PDB file of C-alpha atoms and ligand atoms in Angstrom:
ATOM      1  CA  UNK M1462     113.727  73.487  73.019  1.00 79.00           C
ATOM      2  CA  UNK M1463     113.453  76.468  75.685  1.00 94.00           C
ATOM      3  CA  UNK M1464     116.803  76.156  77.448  1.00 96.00           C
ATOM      4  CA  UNK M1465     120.184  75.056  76.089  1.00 97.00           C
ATOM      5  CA  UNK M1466     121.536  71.977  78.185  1.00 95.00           C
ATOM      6  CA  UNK M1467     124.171  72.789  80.795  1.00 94.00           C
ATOM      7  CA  UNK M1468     127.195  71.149  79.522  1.00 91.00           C
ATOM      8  CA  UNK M1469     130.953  71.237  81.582  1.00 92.00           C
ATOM      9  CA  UNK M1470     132.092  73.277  78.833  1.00 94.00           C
ATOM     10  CA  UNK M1471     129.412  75.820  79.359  1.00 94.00           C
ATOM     11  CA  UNK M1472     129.822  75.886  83.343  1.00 93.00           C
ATOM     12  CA  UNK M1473     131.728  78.529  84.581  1.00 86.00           C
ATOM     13  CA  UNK M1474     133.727  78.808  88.154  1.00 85.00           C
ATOM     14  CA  UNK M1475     132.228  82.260  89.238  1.00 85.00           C
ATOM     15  CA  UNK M1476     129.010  84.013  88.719  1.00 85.00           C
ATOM     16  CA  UNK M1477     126.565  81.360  87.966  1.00 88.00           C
ATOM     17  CA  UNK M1478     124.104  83.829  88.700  1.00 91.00           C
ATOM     18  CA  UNK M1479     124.952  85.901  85.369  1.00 94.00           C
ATOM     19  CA  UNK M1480     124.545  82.399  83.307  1.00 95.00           C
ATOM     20  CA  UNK M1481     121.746  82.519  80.540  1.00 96.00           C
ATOM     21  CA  UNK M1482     121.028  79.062  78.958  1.00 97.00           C
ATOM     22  CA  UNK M1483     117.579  80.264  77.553  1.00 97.00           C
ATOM     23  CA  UNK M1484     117.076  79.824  73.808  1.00 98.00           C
ATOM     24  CA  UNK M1485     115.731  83.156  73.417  1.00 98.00           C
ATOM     25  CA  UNK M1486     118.882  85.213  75.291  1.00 98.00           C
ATOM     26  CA  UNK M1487     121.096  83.427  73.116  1.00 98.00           C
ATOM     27  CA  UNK M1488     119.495  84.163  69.947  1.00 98.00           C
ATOM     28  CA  UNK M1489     119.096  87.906  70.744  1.00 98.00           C
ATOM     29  CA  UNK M1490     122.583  88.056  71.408  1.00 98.00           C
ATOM     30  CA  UNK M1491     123.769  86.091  68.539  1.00 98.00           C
ATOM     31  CA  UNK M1492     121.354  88.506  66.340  1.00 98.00           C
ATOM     32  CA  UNK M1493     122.569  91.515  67.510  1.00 97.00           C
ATOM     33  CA  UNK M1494     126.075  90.670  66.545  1.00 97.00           C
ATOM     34  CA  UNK M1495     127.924  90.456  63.463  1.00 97.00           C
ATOM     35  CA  UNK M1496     131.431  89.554  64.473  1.00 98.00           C
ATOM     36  CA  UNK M1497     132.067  86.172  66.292  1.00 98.00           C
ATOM     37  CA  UNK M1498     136.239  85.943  67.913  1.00 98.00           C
ATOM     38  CA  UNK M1499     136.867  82.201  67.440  1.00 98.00           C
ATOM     39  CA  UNK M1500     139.849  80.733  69.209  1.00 98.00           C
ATOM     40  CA  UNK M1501     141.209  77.103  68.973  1.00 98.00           C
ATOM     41  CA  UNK M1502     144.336  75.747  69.355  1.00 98.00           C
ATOM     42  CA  UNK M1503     147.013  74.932  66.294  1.00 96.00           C
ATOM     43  CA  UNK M1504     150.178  72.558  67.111  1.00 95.00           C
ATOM     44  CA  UNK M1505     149.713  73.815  70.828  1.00 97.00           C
ATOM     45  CA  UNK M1506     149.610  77.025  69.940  1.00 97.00           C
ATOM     46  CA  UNK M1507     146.359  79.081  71.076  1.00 98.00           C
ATOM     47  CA  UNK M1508     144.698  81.274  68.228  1.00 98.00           C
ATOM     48  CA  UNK M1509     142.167  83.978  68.137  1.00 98.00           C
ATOM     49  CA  UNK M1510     140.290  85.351  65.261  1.00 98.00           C
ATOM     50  CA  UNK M1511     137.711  88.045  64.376  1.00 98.00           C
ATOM     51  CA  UNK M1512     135.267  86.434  61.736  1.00 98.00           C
ATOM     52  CA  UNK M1513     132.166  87.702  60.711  1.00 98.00           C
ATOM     53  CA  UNK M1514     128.745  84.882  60.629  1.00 98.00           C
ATOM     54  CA  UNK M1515     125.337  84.296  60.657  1.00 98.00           C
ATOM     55  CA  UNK M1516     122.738  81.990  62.520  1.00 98.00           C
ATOM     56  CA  UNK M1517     120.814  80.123  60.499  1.00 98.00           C
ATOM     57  CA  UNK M1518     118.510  78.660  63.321  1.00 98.00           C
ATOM     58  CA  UNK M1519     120.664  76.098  65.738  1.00 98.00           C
ATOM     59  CA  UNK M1520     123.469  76.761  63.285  1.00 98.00           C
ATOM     60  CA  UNK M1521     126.400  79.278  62.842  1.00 98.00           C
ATOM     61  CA  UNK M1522     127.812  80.077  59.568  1.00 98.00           C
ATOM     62  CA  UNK M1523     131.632  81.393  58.986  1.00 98.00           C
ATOM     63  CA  UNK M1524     133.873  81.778  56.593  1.00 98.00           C
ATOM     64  CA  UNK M1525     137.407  82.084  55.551  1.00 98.00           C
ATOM     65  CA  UNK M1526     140.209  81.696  52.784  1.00 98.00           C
ATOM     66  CA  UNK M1527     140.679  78.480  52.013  1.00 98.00           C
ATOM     67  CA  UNK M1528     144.764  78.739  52.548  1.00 97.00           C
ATOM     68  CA  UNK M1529     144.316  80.179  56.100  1.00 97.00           C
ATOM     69  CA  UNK M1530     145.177  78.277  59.174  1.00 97.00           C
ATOM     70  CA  UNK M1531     141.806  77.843  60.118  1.00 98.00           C
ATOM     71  CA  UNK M1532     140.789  76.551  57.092  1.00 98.00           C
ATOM     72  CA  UNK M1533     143.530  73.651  56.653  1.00 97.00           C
ATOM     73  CA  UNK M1534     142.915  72.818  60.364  1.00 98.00           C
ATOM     74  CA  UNK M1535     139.046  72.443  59.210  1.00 98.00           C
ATOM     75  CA  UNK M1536     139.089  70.981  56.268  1.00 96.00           C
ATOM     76  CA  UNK M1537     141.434  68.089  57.727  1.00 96.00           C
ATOM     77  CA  UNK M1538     139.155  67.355  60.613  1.00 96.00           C
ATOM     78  CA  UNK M1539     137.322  64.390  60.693  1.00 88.00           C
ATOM     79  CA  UNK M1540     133.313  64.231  61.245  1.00 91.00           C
ATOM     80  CA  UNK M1541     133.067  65.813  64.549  1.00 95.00           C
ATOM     81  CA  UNK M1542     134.429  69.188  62.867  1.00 98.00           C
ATOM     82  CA  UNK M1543     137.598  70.524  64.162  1.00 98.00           C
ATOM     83  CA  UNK M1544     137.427  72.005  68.174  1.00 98.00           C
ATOM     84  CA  UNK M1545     136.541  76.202  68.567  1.00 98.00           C
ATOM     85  CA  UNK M1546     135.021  78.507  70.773  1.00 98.00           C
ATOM     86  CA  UNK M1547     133.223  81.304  69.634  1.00 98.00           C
ATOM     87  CA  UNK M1548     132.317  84.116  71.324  1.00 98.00           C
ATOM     88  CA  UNK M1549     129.904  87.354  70.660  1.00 98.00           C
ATOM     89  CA  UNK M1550     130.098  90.047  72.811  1.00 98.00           C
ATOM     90  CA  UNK M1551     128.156  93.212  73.484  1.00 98.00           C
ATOM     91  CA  UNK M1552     129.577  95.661  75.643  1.00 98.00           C
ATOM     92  CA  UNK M1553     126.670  98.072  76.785  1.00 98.00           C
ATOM     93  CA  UNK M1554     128.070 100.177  79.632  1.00 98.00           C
ATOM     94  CA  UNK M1555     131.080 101.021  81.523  1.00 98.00           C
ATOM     95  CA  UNK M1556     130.648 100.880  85.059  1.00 98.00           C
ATOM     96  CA  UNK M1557     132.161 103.589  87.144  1.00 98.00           C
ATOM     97  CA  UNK M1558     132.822 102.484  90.823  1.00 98.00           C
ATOM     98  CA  UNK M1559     134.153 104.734  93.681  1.00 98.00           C
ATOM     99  CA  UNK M1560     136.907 101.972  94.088  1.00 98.00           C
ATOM    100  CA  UNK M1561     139.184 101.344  91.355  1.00 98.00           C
ATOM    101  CA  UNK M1562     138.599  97.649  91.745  1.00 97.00           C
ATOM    102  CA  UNK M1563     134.710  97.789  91.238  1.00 97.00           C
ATOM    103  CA  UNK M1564     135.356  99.329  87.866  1.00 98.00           C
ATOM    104  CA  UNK M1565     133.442  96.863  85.607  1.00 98.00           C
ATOM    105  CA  UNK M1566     131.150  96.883  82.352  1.00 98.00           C
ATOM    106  CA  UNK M1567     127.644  95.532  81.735  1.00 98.00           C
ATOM    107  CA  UNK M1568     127.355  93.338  79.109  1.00 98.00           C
ATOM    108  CA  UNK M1569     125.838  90.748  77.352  1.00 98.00           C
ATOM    109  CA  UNK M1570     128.227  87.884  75.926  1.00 98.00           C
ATOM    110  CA  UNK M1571     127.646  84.887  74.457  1.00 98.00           C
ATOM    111  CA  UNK M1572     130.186  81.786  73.981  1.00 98.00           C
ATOM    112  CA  UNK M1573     129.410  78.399  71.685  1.00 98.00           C
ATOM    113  CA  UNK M1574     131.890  75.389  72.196  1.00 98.00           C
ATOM    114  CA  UNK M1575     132.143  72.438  69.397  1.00 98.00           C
ATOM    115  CA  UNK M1576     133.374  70.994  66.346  1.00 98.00           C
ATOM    116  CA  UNK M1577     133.570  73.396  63.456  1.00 98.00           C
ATOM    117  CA  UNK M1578     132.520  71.301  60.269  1.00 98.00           C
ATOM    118  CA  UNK M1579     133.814  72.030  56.574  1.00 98.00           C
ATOM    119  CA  UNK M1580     130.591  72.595  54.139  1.00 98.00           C
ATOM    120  CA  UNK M1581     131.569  70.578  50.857  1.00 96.00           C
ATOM    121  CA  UNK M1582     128.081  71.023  49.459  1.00 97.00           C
ATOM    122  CA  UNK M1583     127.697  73.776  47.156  1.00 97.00           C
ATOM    123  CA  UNK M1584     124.449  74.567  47.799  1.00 98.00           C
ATOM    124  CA  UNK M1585     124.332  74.652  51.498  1.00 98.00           C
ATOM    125  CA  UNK M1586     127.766  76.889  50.655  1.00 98.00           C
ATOM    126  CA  UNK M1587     125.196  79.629  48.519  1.00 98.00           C
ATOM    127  CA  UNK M1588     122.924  78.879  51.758  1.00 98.00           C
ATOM    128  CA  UNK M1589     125.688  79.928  53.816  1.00 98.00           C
ATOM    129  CA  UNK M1590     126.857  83.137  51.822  1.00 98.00           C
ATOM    130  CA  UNK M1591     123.668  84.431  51.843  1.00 98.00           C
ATOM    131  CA  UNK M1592     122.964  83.595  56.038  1.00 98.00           C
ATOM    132  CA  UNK M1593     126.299  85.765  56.243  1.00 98.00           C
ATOM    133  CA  UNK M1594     125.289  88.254  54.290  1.00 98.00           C
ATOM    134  CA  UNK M1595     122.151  89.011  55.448  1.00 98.00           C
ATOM    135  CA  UNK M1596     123.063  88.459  58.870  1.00 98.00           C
ATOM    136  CA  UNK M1597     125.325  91.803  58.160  1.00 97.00           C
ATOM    137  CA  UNK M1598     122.508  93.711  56.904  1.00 97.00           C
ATOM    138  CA  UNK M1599     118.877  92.118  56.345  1.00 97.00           C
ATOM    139  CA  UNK M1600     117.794  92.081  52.754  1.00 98.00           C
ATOM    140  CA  UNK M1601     121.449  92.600  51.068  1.00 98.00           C
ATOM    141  CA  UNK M1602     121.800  88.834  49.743  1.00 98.00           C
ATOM    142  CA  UNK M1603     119.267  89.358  47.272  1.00 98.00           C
ATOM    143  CA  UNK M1604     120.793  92.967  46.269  1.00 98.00           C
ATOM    144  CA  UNK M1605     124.211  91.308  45.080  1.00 98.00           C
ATOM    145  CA  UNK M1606     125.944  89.098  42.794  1.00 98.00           C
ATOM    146  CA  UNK M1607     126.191  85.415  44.294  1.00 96.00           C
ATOM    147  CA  UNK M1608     130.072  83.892  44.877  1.00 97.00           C
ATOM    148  CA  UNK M1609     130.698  81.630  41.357  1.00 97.00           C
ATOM    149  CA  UNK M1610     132.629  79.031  41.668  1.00 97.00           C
ATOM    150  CA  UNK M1611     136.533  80.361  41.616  1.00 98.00           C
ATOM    151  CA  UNK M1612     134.981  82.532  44.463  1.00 98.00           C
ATOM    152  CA  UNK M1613     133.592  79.519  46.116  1.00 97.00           C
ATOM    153  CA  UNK M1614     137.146  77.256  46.001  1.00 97.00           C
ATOM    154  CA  UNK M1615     138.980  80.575  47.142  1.00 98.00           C
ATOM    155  CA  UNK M1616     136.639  80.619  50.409  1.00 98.00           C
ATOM    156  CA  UNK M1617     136.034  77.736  52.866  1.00 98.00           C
ATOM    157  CA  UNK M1618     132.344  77.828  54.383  1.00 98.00           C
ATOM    158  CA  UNK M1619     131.908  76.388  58.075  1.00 98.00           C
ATOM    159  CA  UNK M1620     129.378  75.239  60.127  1.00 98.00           C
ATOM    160  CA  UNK M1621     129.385  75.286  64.004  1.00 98.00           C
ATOM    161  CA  UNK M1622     126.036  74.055  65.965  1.00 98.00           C
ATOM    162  CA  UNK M1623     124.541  75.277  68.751  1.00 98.00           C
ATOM    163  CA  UNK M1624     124.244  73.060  71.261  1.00 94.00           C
ATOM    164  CA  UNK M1625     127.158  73.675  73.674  1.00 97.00           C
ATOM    165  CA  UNK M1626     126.211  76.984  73.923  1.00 98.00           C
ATOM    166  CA  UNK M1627     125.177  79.826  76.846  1.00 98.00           C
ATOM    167  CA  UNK M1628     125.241  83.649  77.938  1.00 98.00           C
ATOM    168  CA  UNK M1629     126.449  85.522  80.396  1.00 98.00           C
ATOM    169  CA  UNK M1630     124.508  88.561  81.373  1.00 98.00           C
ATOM    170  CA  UNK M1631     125.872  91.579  83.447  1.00 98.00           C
ATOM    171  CA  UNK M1632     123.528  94.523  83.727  1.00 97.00           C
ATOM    172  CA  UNK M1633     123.178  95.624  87.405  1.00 97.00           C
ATOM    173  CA  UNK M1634     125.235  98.578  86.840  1.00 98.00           C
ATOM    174  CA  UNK M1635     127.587  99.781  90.018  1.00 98.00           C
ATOM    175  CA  UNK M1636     128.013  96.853  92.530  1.00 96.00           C
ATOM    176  CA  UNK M1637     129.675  99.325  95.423  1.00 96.00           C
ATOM    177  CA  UNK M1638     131.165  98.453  98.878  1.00 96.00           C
ATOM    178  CA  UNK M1639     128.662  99.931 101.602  1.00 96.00           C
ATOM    179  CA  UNK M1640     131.755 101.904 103.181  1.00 97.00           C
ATOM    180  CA  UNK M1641     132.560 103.405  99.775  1.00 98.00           C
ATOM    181  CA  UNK M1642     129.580 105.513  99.698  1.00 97.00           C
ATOM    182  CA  UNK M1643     130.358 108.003 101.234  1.00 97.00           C
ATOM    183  CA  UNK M1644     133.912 108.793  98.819  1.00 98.00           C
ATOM    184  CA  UNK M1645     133.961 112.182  97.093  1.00 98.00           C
ATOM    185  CA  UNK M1646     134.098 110.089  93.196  1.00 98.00           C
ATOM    186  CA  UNK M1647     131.806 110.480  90.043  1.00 98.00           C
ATOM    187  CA  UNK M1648     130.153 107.163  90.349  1.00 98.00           C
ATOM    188  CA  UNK M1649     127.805 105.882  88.012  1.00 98.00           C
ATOM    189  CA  UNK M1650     127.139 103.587  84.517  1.00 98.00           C
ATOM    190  CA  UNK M1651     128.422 105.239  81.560  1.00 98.00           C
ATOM    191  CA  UNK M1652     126.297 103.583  78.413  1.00 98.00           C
ATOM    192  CA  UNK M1653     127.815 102.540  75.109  1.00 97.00           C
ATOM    193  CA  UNK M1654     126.209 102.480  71.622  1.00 94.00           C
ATOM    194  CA  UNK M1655     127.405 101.095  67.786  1.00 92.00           C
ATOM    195  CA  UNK M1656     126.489 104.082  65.810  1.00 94.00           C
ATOM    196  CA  UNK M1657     125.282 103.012  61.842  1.00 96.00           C
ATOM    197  CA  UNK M1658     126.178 105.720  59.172  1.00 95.00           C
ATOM    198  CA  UNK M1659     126.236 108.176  57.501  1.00 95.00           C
ATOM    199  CA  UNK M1660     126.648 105.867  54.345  1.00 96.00           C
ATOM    200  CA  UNK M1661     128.891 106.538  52.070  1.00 96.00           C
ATOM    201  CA  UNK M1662     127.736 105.162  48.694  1.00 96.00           C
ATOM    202  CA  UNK M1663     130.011 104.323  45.924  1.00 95.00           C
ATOM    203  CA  UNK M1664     128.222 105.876  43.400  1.00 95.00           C
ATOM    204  CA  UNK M1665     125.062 109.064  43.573  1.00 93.00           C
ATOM    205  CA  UNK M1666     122.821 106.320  44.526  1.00 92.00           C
ATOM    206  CA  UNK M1667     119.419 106.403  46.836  1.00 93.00           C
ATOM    207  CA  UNK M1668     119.669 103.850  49.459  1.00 94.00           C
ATOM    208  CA  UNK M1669     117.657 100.696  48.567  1.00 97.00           C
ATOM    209  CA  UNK M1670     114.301 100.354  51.071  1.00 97.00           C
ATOM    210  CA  UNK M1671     116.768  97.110  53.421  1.00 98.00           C
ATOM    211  CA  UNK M1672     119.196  99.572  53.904  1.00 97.00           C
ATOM    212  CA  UNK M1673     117.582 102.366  55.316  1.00 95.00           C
ATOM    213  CA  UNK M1674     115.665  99.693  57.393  1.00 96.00           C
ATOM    214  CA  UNK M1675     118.996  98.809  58.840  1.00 96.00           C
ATOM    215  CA  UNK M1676     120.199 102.558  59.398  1.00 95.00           C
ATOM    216  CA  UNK M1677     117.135 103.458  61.231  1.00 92.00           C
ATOM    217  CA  UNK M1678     117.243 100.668  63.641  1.00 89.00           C
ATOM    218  CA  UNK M1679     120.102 101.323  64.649  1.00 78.00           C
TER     219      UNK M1679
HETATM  220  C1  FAD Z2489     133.126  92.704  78.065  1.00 91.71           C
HETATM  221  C2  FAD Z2489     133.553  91.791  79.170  1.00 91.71           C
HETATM  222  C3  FAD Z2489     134.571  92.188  80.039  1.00 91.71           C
HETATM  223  C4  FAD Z2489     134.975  91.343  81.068  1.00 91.71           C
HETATM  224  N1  FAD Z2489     135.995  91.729  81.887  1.00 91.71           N
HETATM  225  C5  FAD Z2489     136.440  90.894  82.855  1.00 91.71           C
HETATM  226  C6  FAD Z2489     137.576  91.209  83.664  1.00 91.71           C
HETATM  227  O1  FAD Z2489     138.193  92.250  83.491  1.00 91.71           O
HETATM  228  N2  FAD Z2489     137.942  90.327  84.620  1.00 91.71           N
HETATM  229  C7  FAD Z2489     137.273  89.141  84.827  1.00 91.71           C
HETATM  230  O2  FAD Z2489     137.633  88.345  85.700  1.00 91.71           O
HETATM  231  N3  FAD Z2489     136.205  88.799  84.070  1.00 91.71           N
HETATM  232  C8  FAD Z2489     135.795  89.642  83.102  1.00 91.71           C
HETATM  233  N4  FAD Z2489     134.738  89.285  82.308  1.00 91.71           N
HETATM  234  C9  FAD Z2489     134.072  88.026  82.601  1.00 91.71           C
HETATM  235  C10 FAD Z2489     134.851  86.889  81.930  1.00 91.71           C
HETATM  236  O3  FAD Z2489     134.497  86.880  80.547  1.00 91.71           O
HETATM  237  C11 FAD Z2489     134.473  85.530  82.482  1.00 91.71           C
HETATM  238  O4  FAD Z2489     133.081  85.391  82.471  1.00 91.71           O
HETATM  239  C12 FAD Z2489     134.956  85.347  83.898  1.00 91.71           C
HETATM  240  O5  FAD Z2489     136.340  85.496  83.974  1.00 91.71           O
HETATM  241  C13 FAD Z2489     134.454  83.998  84.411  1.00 91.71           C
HETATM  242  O6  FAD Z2489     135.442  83.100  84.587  1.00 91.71           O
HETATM  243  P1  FAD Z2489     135.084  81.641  85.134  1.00 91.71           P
HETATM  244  O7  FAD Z2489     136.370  81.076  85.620  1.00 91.71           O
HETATM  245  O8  FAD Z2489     133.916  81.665  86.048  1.00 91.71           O
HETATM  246  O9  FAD Z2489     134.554  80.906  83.861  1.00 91.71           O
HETATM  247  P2  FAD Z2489     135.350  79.878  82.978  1.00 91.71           P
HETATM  248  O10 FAD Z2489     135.545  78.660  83.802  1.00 91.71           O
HETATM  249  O11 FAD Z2489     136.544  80.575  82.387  1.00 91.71           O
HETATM  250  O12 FAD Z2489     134.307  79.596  81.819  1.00 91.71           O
HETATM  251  C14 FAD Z2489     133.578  78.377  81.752  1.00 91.71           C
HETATM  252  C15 FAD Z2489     132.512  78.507  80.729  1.00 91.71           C
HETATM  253  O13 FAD Z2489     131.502  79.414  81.192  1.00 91.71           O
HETATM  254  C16 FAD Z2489     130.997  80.146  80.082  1.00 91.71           C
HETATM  255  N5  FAD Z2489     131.379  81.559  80.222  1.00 91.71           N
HETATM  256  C17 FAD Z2489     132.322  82.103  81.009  1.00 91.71           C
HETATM  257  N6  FAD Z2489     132.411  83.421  80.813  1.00 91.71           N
HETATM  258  C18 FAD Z2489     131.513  83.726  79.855  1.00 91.71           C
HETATM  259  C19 FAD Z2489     131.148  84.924  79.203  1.00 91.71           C
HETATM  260  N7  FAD Z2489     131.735  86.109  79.498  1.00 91.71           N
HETATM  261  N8  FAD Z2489     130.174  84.885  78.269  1.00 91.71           N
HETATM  262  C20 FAD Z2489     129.550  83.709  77.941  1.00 91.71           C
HETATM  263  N9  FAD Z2489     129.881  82.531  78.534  1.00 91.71           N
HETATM  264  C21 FAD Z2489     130.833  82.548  79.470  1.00 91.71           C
HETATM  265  C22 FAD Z2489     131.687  79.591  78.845  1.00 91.71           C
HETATM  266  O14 FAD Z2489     130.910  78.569  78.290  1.00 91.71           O
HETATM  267  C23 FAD Z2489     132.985  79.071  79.400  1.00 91.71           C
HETATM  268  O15 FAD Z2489     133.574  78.090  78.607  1.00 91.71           O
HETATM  269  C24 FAD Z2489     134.329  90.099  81.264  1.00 91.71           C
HETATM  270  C25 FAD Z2489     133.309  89.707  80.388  1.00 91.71           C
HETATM  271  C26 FAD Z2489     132.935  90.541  79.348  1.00 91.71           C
HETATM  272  C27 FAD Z2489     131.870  90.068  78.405  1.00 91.71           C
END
């Protein structure tokens, strides 16, 4: 599968143009992200909440306590999972117009509708620990202790799959009204980066090879 079909939840009212269904801008979003806001709605009330995950292929893994909201809501869904939206977003500039309202930011953003499903089994719950955690940093699932199984009843796993899924794309920088040019502003893109580091470790420890891997791509 190249492209991602175009579903109504995954159509948006302005800026088609910015609209990336392609497999390949999804995934580099999604893998260039670690934290995932997921908002769904409880007894009418609208929710929102920071979670960390990994993609596991067409799959997203989360998780959470097993007493929180989210959880209960989950775990009492039936098979089509229980309704979210997640969304992953990468802010990479500020945009600096000569107008106040051409002030904007490039970005890259990517949102995934559908039913988020309760993992019962245990071993696709390991699987999903270890997607998680090596999602976080490459390499770091095999350089810890695995959840046992207190660990795993205190935690509820979660699957959501990719299929109502797209990106939107900014990344033309200033977008200025012709008779604006001429104003006396600073105008111009103003980039953003995630710094990694220093580390702090716990104990007088070398970093293992995954880790300094991870701090020099960043
Ligand atoms: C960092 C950042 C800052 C932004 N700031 C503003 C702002 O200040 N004002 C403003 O109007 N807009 C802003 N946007 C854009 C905003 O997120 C929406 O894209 C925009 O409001 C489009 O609304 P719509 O009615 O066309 O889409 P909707 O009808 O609200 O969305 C329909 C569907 O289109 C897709 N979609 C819409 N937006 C996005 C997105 N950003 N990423 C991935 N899929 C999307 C989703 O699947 C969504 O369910 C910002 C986006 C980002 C990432």
């Amino acid at each position: 599968m190249a492209e991602y079909p175009v579903a109504a939840a995954t159509s948006p009212n302005r800026h088609r143009d910015r609209m990336r269904y392609d497999v390949a801008t999804v995934h580099a979003i999604l893998d260039a992200g670690f934290l995932a806001h997921l908002s769904f709605v409880i007894d009418g009330r609208p929710q929102l909440i920071p979670l960390a995950y990994g993609r596991d292929g067409e799959s997203l893994y989360l998780h959470a306590s097993s007493g929180s909201q989210l959880a209960l809501a989950v775990r009492a869904s039936g098979a089509e999972g229980f309704p979210v939206v997640a969304a992953v977003t990468h802010v990479d500039s500020m945009v600096l117009s000569r107008s106040a309202m051409h002030h904007s930011m490039d970005y890259h953003c990517v949102m995934a509708h559908g039913g988020l499903k309760h993992v019962a089994d245990r071993a696709e719950q390991l699987h999903a620990s270890r997607v998680i955690i090596d999602h976080l940093v490459p390499g770091r699932a095999d350089d810890c202790r695995e959840p046992n199984a207190k660990e795993l009843a205190q935690t509820s796993m979660f699957r959501l799959d990719l299929d109502q899924v797209a990106a939107k794309v900014r990344d033309h920088g200033l977008a200025e009204d012709e008779n604006d040019l001429d104003l006396p502003y600073w105008a111009g893109v103003a980039p953003l980066a995630t710094v990694r580091g220093p580390l702090r470790p716990d104990r007088d420890q070398e970093p293992p090879a995954y880790l300094a891997a991870w701090l020099d791509a960043s």
